[in-house]
Coordinates of C-alpha atoms in Angstrom, one line a residue:
X1013 CA 173.3 361.5 -66.5
X1014 CA 170.8 358.7 -67.1
X1015 CA 172.2 355.8 -69.1
X1016 CA 169.6 353.1 -70.0
X1017 CA 168.6 351.5 -73.3
X1018 CA 164.9 351.7 -72.3
X1019 CA 163.4 355.1 -73.3
X1020 CA 160.6 354.7 -70.8
X1021 CA 163.0 354.2 -68.0
X1022 CA 165.0 357.2 -69.1
X1023 CA 161.9 359.3 -69.2
X1024 CA 160.7 358.3 -65.7
X1025 CA 164.2 358.8 -64.2
X1026 CA 164.6 362.2 -65.9
X1027 CA 161.2 363.3 -64.5
X1028 CA 162.2 362.3 -61.0
X1029 CA 165.5 364.1 -61.3
X1030 CA 163.9 367.3 -62.6
X1031 CA 161.2 367.2 -60.0
X1032 CA 164.0 367.2 -57.4
X1033 CA 165.4 370.4 -58.9
X1034 CA 168.2 369.1 -61.0
X1035 CA 169.1 369.0 -64.7
X1036 CA 168.9 365.6 -66.4
X1037 CA 170.7 364.3 -69.5
X1038 CA 170.0 360.9 -71.0
X1039 CA 171.8 358.4 -73.2
X1040 CA 170.8 355.0 -74.6
X1041 CA 174.3 353.6 -75.0
X1042 CA 177.7 353.9 -73.3
X1043 CA 179.2 355.5 -76.4
X1044 CA 176.7 358.4 -76.4
X1045 CA 177.1 358.8 -72.6
X1046 CA 180.9 358.9 -72.8
X1047 CA 180.8 361.5 -75.6
X1048 CA 178.6 363.9 -73.6
X1049 CA 179.4 363.2 -69.9
X1050 CA 182.5 365.4 -69.8
X1051 CA 180.7 368.4 -71.3
X1052 CA 178.8 369.4 -68.1
X1053 CA 179.2 369.2 -64.3
X1054 CA 177.9 365.7 -63.9
X1055 CA 177.2 365.1 -60.2
X1056 CA 175.5 361.7 -60.4
X1057 CA 175.1 358.9 -62.9
X1058 CA 172.2 356.4 -63.1
X1059 CA 174.0 353.5 -64.9
X1060 CA 172.2 350.4 -66.3
X1061 CA 174.2 347.2 -66.3
X1062 CA 172.9 345.8 -69.5
X1063 CA 173.5 348.1 -72.5
X1064 CA 173.6 347.6 -76.3
X1065 CA 177.3 348.4 -76.6
X1066 CA 178.7 347.0 -73.3
X1067 CA 178.2 346.1 -69.7
X1068 CA 177.8 349.0 -67.3
X1069 CA 180.3 347.4 -64.9
X1070 CA 183.1 347.8 -67.5
X1071 CA 182.4 351.6 -67.7
X1072 CA 181.8 352.2 -64.0
X1073 CA 185.4 353.4 -63.3
X1074 CA 185.4 355.6 -66.4
X1075 CA 182.5 357.6 -65.1
X1076 CA 184.0 357.8 -61.6
X1077 CA 187.1 359.3 -63.0
X1078 CA 185.3 362.3 -64.6
X1079 CA 186.6 365.7 -63.4
X1080 CA 183.3 366.3 -61.6
X1081 CA 183.7 363.1 -59.5
X1082 CA 180.1 361.9 -59.7
X1083 CA 178.4 359.3 -57.6
X1084 CA 177.3 356.3 -59.7
X1085 CA 173.9 354.6 -58.9
X1086 CA 173.5 351.3 -60.6
X1087 CA 170.2 350.3 -62.3
X1088 CA 169.7 346.6 -62.3
X1089 CA 167.0 344.3 -63.5
X1090 CA 165.6 341.5 -61.4
X1091 CA 167.7 338.4 -60.9
X1092 CA 171.1 340.2 -61.1
X1093 CA 172.3 340.4 -57.5
X1094 CA 175.9 339.4 -58.6
X1095 CA 176.1 342.4 -60.8
X1096 CA 174.9 344.7 -58.1
X1097 CA 177.4 343.3 -55.6
X1098 CA 180.3 343.7 -58.1
X1099 CA 179.2 347.3 -58.7
X1100 CA 179.2 348.1 -54.9
X1101 CA 182.6 346.5 -54.6
X1102 CA 183.8 348.8 -57.4
X1103 CA 182.6 351.9 -55.5
X1104 CA 179.1 352.4 -56.8
X1105 CA 177.0 354.5 -54.3
X1106 CA 173.9 352.3 -54.4
X1107 CA 171.7 350.3 -56.8
X1108 CA 168.0 350.5 -57.8
X1109 CA 166.1 347.5 -59.0
X1110 CA 163.7 347.9 -61.9
X1111 CA 161.0 349.0 -61.6
X1112 CA 161.8 351.7 -59.0
X1113 CA 159.3 354.1 -57.5
X1114 CA 159.7 357.9 -57.9
X1115 CA 160.2 358.2 -54.1
X1116 CA 162.9 355.6 -54.1
X1117 CA 164.7 357.2 -57.0
X1118 CA 164.5 360.7 -55.5
X1119 CA 165.7 359.5 -52.0
X1120 CA 168.6 357.6 -53.5
X1121 CA 169.7 360.7 -55.6
X1122 CA 169.4 363.0 -52.6
X1123 CA 171.5 360.7 -50.4
X1124 CA 174.1 360.3 -53.2
X1125 CA 174.5 364.1 -53.7
X1126 CA 174.8 364.6 -49.9
X1127 CA 177.5 362.0 -49.7
X1128 CA 179.3 363.5 -52.7
X1129 CA 179.3 367.0 -51.2
X1130 CA 180.7 365.7 -47.9
X1131 CA 183.3 363.6 -49.7
X1132 CA 184.5 366.6 -51.8
X1133 CA 184.5 368.9 -48.7
X1134 CA 186.8 366.5 -46.9
X1135 CA 189.0 366.3 -49.9
X1136 CA 189.2 370.1 -50.2
X1137 CA 190.0 370.5 -46.6
X1138 CA 192.7 367.9 -46.7
X1139 CA 191.4 366.2 -43.6
X1140 CA 192.9 362.8 -44.5
X1141 CA 196.3 361.9 -43.2
X1142 CA 197.7 359.4 -45.7
X1143 CA 200.4 358.1 -43.3
X1144 CA 202.7 357.1 -46.2
X1145 CA 200.0 356.0 -48.7
X1146 CA 201.1 357.1 -52.2
X1147 CA 199.0 357.3 -55.3
X1148 CA 196.0 359.1 -56.9
X1149 CA 194.3 356.5 -59.1
X1150 CA 190.5 356.2 -58.8
X1151 CA 190.7 352.8 -57.1
X1152 CA 193.0 354.2 -54.4
X1153 CA 190.9 357.4 -54.0
X1154 CA 187.8 355.2 -53.3
X1155 CA 189.9 353.3 -50.6
X1156 CA 190.8 356.7 -49.0
X1157 CA 187.1 357.5 -48.9
X1158 CA 186.5 354.2 -47.1
X1159 CA 189.4 355.1 -44.8
X1160 CA 187.8 358.5 -43.9
X1161 CA 184.5 356.8 -43.2
X1162 CA 186.0 354.0 -41.1
X1163 CA 188.2 356.4 -39.1
X1164 CA 185.2 358.4 -38.0
X1165 CA 183.6 355.4 -36.3
X1166 CA 184.7 352.9 -33.7
X1167 CA 183.4 349.9 -35.7
X1168 CA 185.6 346.9 -36.5
X1169 CA 187.1 347.2 -39.9
X1170 CA 188.2 344.3 -42.2
X1171 CA 190.8 345.1 -44.9
X1172 CA 191.1 342.7 -47.7
X1173 CA 194.0 342.6 -50.2
X1174 CA 196.7 340.5 -51.8
X1175 CA 200.1 340.2 -50.1
X1176 CA 202.1 343.4 -50.4
X1177 CA 199.2 345.8 -51.2
X1178 CA 199.8 347.8 -48.0
X1179 CA 197.2 346.5 -45.6
X1180 CA 199.1 347.5 -42.5
X1181 CA 199.9 350.9 -43.9
X1182 CA 196.2 351.4 -44.5
X1183 CA 195.3 350.2 -41.0
X1184 CA 197.8 352.7 -39.6
X1185 CA 196.2 355.5 -41.6
X1186 CA 192.7 354.6 -40.2
X1187 CA 194.2 354.8 -36.7
X1188 CA 196.0 358.1 -37.4
X1189 CA 192.7 359.7 -38.7
X1190 CA 190.6 358.4 -35.8
X1191 CA 189.9 359.9 -32.3
X1192 CA 192.3 357.2 -31.0
X1193 CA 195.3 358.6 -32.8
X1194 CA 197.0 359.7 -29.6
X1195 CA 197.2 356.2 -28.3
X1196 CA 199.0 353.0 -29.3
X1197 CA 198.6 351.3 -32.6
X1198 CA 199.4 347.6 -31.8
X1199 CA 200.3 345.2 -34.6
X1200 CA 199.8 341.4 -34.2
X1201 CA 201.0 339.2 -37.1
X1202 CA 198.7 336.1 -36.6
X1203 CA 200.7 334.1 -39.2
X1204 CA 203.9 334.5 -37.2
X1205 CA 202.5 333.2 -33.9
X1206 CA 202.4 329.5 -33.1
X1207 CA 199.3 328.1 -31.4
X1208 CA 201.2 327.6 -28.1
X1209 CA 202.2 331.3 -27.6
X1210 CA 199.3 333.0 -29.3
X1211 CA 197.0 333.2 -26.3
X1212 CA 199.7 334.5 -23.9
X1213 CA 200.9 337.0 -26.6
X1214 CA 197.4 338.4 -27.0
X1215 CA 196.0 338.2 -23.5
X1216 CA 199.2 338.1 -21.4
X1217 CA 200.1 335.9 -18.5
X1218 CA 201.1 336.0 -14.9
X1219 CA 204.4 334.8 -13.5
X1220 CA 204.6 331.1 -13.2
X1221 CA 201.6 330.4 -15.5
X1222 CA 203.8 328.1 -17.6
X1223 CA 207.4 327.1 -18.0
X1224 CA 209.4 330.1 -19.0
X1225 CA 206.9 332.7 -17.6
X1226 CA 209.4 334.3 -15.3
X1227 CA 207.5 337.7 -15.2
X1228 CA 204.1 339.1 -15.6
X1229 CA 203.2 340.1 -19.2
X1230 CA 200.2 342.4 -19.9
X1231 CA 199.6 341.1 -23.5
X1232 CA 199.0 343.1 -26.7
X1233 CA 195.2 343.4 -26.2
X1234 CA 195.8 345.3 -22.9
X1235 CA 198.5 347.4 -24.6
X1236 CA 196.0 348.6 -27.2
X1237 CA 193.7 350.0 -24.5
X1238 CA 192.2 353.3 -25.9
X1239 CA 194.1 352.7 -29.1
X1240 CA 193.8 350.3 -32.1
X1241 CA 194.6 346.6 -32.2
X1242 CA 195.6 345.5 -35.7
X1243 CA 195.3 341.7 -36.4
X1244 CA 197.2 341.0 -39.6
X1245 CA 196.2 337.8 -41.4
X1246 CA 193.4 337.0 -39.0
X1247 CA 192.5 334.0 -41.1
X1248 CA 195.4 332.2 -39.6
X1249 CA 193.8 332.1 -36.1
X1250 CA 192.6 328.6 -35.2
X1251 CA 189.0 327.9 -34.3
X1252 CA 189.7 327.7 -30.5
X1253 CA 191.4 331.1 -30.5
X1254 CA 188.6 332.6 -32.7
X1255 CA 186.1 331.5 -30.1
X1256 CA 188.1 333.2 -27.3
X1257 CA 188.7 336.3 -29.2
X1258 CA 185.0 336.7 -30.1
X1259 CA 184.2 336.9 -26.4
X1260 CA 186.9 339.5 -25.9
X1261 CA 185.6 341.5 -28.8
X1262 CA 182.1 341.5 -27.5
X1263 CA 182.8 342.2 -23.8
X1264 CA 186.2 343.9 -24.0
X1265 CA 187.3 341.7 -21.1
X1266 CA 189.8 338.8 -21.0
X1267 CA 191.7 336.7 -18.5
X1268 CA 195.5 336.5 -18.8
X1269 CA 196.9 333.0 -18.8
X1270 CA 197.1 331.8 -15.2
X1271 CA 195.3 334.9 -13.8
X1272 CA 192.3 334.8 -11.4
X1273 CA 190.8 338.2 -12.5
X1274 CA 189.7 339.6 -15.8
X1275 CA 191.2 342.6 -17.4
X1276 CA 189.3 345.3 -19.4
X1277 CA 190.6 346.9 -22.6
X1278 CA 188.8 349.5 -24.7
X1279 CA 190.4 348.8 -28.1
X1280 CA 189.2 349.4 -31.6
X1281 CA 189.8 346.4 -33.9
X1282 CA 191.2 346.5 -37.4
X1283 CA 191.8 343.2 -39.2
X1284 CA 193.5 342.3 -42.5
X1285 CA 193.5 339.2 -44.6
X1286 CA 194.4 337.9 -48.1
X1287 CA 192.1 334.9 -47.7
X1288 CA 188.5 334.5 -48.6
X1289 CA 187.0 334.4 -45.1
X1290 CA 183.5 333.9 -46.4
X1291 CA 184.5 330.7 -48.1
X1292 CA 186.5 329.6 -45.1
X1293 CA 183.3 330.1 -42.9
X1294 CA 181.3 328.0 -45.3
X1295 CA 183.9 325.2 -45.0
X1296 CA 183.8 325.5 -41.2
X1297 CA 187.4 326.9 -41.0
X1298 CA 186.4 330.3 -39.7
X1299 CA 183.6 331.3 -37.3
X1300 CA 180.7 332.9 -39.0
X1301 CA 179.8 334.9 -35.9
X1302 CA 183.3 336.3 -35.6
X1303 CA 183.3 337.2 -39.3
X1304 CA 180.1 339.3 -38.8
X1305 CA 181.8 341.2 -35.9
X1306 CA 185.1 342.0 -37.7
X1307 CA 183.6 343.1 -41.0
X1308 CA 181.2 345.8 -39.7
X1309 CA 183.1 347.9 -42.2
X1310 CA 185.2 346.5 -45.1
X1311 CA 187.7 347.9 -47.5
X1312 CA 189.3 346.0 -50.5
X1313 CA 192.8 347.3 -51.5
X1314 CA 193.5 347.1 -55.3
X1315 CA 196.6 345.1 -56.4
X1316 CA 199.3 347.1 -58.1
X1317 CA 198.5 345.7 -61.6
X1318 CA 195.1 347.5 -61.3
X1319 CA 196.7 350.9 -60.4
X1320 CA 199.5 351.1 -62.9
X1321 CA 199.0 354.8 -63.2
X1322 CA 200.4 355.2 -59.7
X1323 CA 203.7 353.4 -60.5
X1324 CA 205.7 356.6 -61.5
X1325 CA 204.6 358.3 -58.3
X1326 CA 205.4 355.2 -56.2
X1327 CA 208.9 354.9 -57.9
X1328 CA 209.7 358.6 -57.1
X1329 CA 208.5 358.1 -53.5
X1330 CA 210.6 355.0 -52.9
X1331 CA 213.7 356.3 -54.6
X1332 CA 213.5 359.5 -52.4
X1333 CA 213.0 357.3 -49.4
X1334 CA 216.0 355.1 -50.3
X1335 CA 218.1 358.2 -50.9
X1336 CA 217.2 359.5 -47.5
X1337 CA 218.3 356.3 -45.8
X1338 CA 221.6 356.3 -47.7
X1339 CA 222.0 360.1 -47.3
X1340 CA 222.4 360.6 -51.0
X1341 CA 220.7 362.3 -53.9
X1342 CA 217.6 360.5 -55.2
X1343 CA 218.3 358.5 -58.3
X1344 CA 216.2 358.9 -61.5
X1345 CA 215.0 356.4 -64.0
X1346 CA 215.4 356.3 -67.8
X1347 CA 212.0 356.2 -69.6
X1348 CA 212.6 352.6 -70.8
X1349 CA 213.2 351.5 -67.2
X1350 CA 209.9 353.1 -66.1
X1351 CA 208.2 351.3 -69.1
X1352 CA 209.5 348.0 -67.7
X1353 CA 208.1 348.8 -64.3
X1354 CA 204.7 349.7 -65.8
X1355 CA 204.6 346.5 -67.9
X1356 CA 205.5 344.1 -65.1
X1357 CA 202.6 342.3 -63.3
X1358 CA 204.0 342.7 -59.8
X1359 CA 202.7 339.6 -58.1
X1360 CA 204.2 340.9 -54.8
X1361 CA 202.5 344.3 -55.4
X1362 CA 203.8 347.5 -53.8
X1363 CA 206.1 345.6 -51.4
X1364 CA 207.8 343.9 -54.4
X1365 CA 208.1 347.3 -56.2
X1366 CA 209.8 348.8 -53.2
X1367 CA 212.2 345.9 -52.8
X1368 CA 213.0 346.1 -56.6
X1369 CA 213.8 349.8 -56.4
X1370 CA 216.0 349.3 -53.3
X1371 CA 217.9 346.5 -55.1
X1372 CA 218.3 348.7 -58.2
X1373 CA 219.5 351.7 -56.3
X1374 CA 222.1 349.5 -54.5
X1375 CA 223.3 348.0 -57.8
X1376 CA 223.6 351.5 -59.3
X1377 CA 225.9 352.6 -56.5
X1378 CA 227.2 356.2 -57.4
X1379 CA 225.4 356.4 -60.8
X1380 CA 222.6 359.0 -60.8
X1381 CA 220.4 357.1 -63.3
X1382 CA 218.9 353.6 -63.1
X1383 CA 219.5 351.5 -66.2
X1384 CA 217.8 348.2 -67.2
X1385 CA 221.0 346.5 -66.1
X1386 CA 220.4 347.7 -62.5
X1387 CA 217.1 346.0 -62.2
X1388 CA 216.7 342.7 -60.3
X1389 CA 217.5 339.7 -62.5
X1390 CA 214.2 338.0 -61.9
X1391 CA 212.3 341.0 -63.1
X1392 CA 214.3 341.3 -66.3
X1393 CA 214.1 337.5 -67.0
X1394 CA 210.3 337.5 -66.5
X1395 CA 209.8 340.3 -69.0
X1396 CA 212.2 338.7 -71.4
X1397 CA 210.3 335.4 -71.3
X1398 CA 207.0 337.3 -71.8
X1399 CA 208.5 339.1 -74.8
X1400 CA 209.9 335.9 -76.4
X1401 CA 206.7 334.0 -75.8
X1402 CA 204.8 336.8 -77.4
X1403 CA 207.0 336.7 -80.5
X1404 CA 206.7 332.9 -80.7
X1405 CA 203.0 333.1 -80.5
X1406 CA 202.7 335.9 -83.1
X1407 CA 202.1 333.8 -86.2
X1408 CA 199.4 336.1 -87.5
X1409 CA 199.3 338.4 -90.5
X1410 CA 202.0 340.7 -89.1
X1411 CA 204.5 337.9 -88.7
X1412 CA 207.5 338.2 -91.1
X1413 CA 207.2 334.6 -92.2
X1414 CA 203.5 334.8 -92.9
X1415 CA 202.2 334.8 -96.5
X1416 CA 198.6 334.7 -97.7
X1417 CA 199.7 332.5 -100.6
X1418 CA 200.8 329.9 -98.1
X1419 CA 197.3 329.3 -97.0
X1420 CA 195.1 326.5 -98.4
X1421 CA 192.3 329.1 -99.2
X1422 CA 193.9 332.3 -100.4
X1423 CA 191.8 335.2 -99.1
X1424 CA 190.5 338.1 -101.2
X1425 CA 192.7 341.2 -101.0
X1426 CA 190.0 343.1 -99.1
X1427 CA 189.7 340.4 -96.5
X1428 CA 193.5 340.1 -96.1
X1429 CA 193.8 343.9 -95.8
X1430 CA 191.2 344.0 -93.1
X1431 CA 193.1 341.3 -91.2
X1432 CA 196.3 343.2 -91.4
X1433 CA 194.7 346.5 -90.2
X1434 CA 193.1 344.8 -87.3
X1435 CA 196.3 343.0 -86.3
X1436 CA 198.2 346.3 -86.5
X1437 CA 195.5 348.0 -84.4
X1438 CA 195.6 345.4 -81.8
X1439 CA 199.4 345.4 -81.5
X1440 CA 199.5 349.3 -81.4
X1441 CA 197.0 349.5 -78.6
X1442 CA 198.5 346.6 -76.7
X1443 CA 201.9 348.4 -76.7
X1444 CA 200.2 351.8 -76.0
X1445 CA 198.4 350.3 -73.0
X1446 CA 201.7 349.0 -71.6
X1447 CA 203.5 352.3 -72.3
X1448 CA 201.0 354.4 -70.5
X1449 CA 200.2 352.0 -67.7
X1450 CA 196.5 351.8 -68.9
X1451 CA 195.9 355.6 -68.4
X1452 CA 193.0 356.2 -70.8
X1453 CA 193.5 360.0 -71.0
X1454 CA 197.2 359.6 -71.9
X1455 CA 196.4 356.9 -74.4
X1456 CA 193.8 359.2 -76.0
X1457 CA 196.3 362.0 -76.2
X1458 CA 199.0 360.0 -77.8
X1459 CA 196.7 358.2 -80.3
X1460 CA 194.7 361.5 -81.0
X1461 CA 191.4 359.8 -80.3
X1462 CA 188.5 360.4 -78.0
X1463 CA 188.6 358.7 -74.6
X1464 CA 185.4 356.8 -75.4
X1465 CA 187.0 355.4 -78.6
X1466 CA 190.1 354.3 -76.6
X1467 CA 187.9 352.7 -74.0
X1468 CA 186.0 350.7 -76.6
X1469 CA 189.2 349.5 -78.2
X1470 CA 190.5 348.4 -74.7
X1471 CA 187.4 346.3 -74.3
X1472 CA 187.6 345.0 -77.9
X1473 CA 191.1 343.6 -77.5
X1474 CA 190.6 342.7 -73.8
X1475 CA 193.6 344.7 -72.6
X1476 CA 192.3 344.9 -69.0

């Protein structure tokens, strides 16, 4: 599928695709592309960023979620590196800058199709061990693809994500899917270590090296030999420790505190952070050379608010997990309780969701169903405030105390009717979005509209 508003570009790309032995279909707008993309086995999409009816970035995920799971190749004009970077962060395969040569187009397409086939084969064969990772939304699927790629190499991996998104769980999955799975997975929480004990904790010490060192200690880097060393919140390391660890990472050798000889450790490094290390490096708070070494591969985990469609599955998983710990039958949730979970913003992400379910299950005691009353008080209060705030702010044409005759300039009936219809439409789709957790297919089914129409309304009322 070729999506570009320039007919000359569409013609050139279509010629290159057909010369490579593939069928090509073209569209000049997002709307036309969305109406036709699901009618054939679309294996790749050439997507322009600037289109008459929207920005290509806004539709990127929609195309990735097609049943044929196509690879998306971004077409970008000169001077738009930011758009290309955002597209790659969202999972685009690659980008082409206009004007692109036939050879460049063909090679990019061939590589995209090869990658897609390998990705689908791994998925069919079920080669990825999830290690407790739950969900199936497109954002998480892309992370699992990154996981599969990272696990196959020995390169350092940097995992970025907000607090509570499951960075340690993801790091463990990388280890479990790697050739080092039979050895130790060693976790170091850099934020929990004070400067005075960090060096000895990582590199070990010999007896008598300092007050309290009554025995030899190997250190966590030595313990991770042939396995994986996971540095959680690596942004908390001070500059002096960053310098020392950079040398260890490059040479795989280190000297325990007080020792006269160096120790060798063959470890694979996985790091995680919720901080902008690039910005820290520019401010001189993080070593640029260390940043280059730890992010040879990178993965960004989505916050829970961007994967609301996974909330029902996560709830079921955590309720079953809690029941197993209590040796009881799993509790179920009333639909209105699930609606609350889907509407909440979850600033603490999956970790907060798990804690909320554990608290609710404990509050329910022997009751088999979770009610609103069982939910943590802070969650119910937050949603109540949002609801009341929304009611107070709703002074539009659907408000019960609104009258067109109360305005200084009384609108014509046709104008007023249009305002009422648009206000009702916005409220309907706002509530529908919250009810379905933003799942476009489900919204389209309930509203009896096409997915492309639902997508355009989501953009119109800025529901995302």
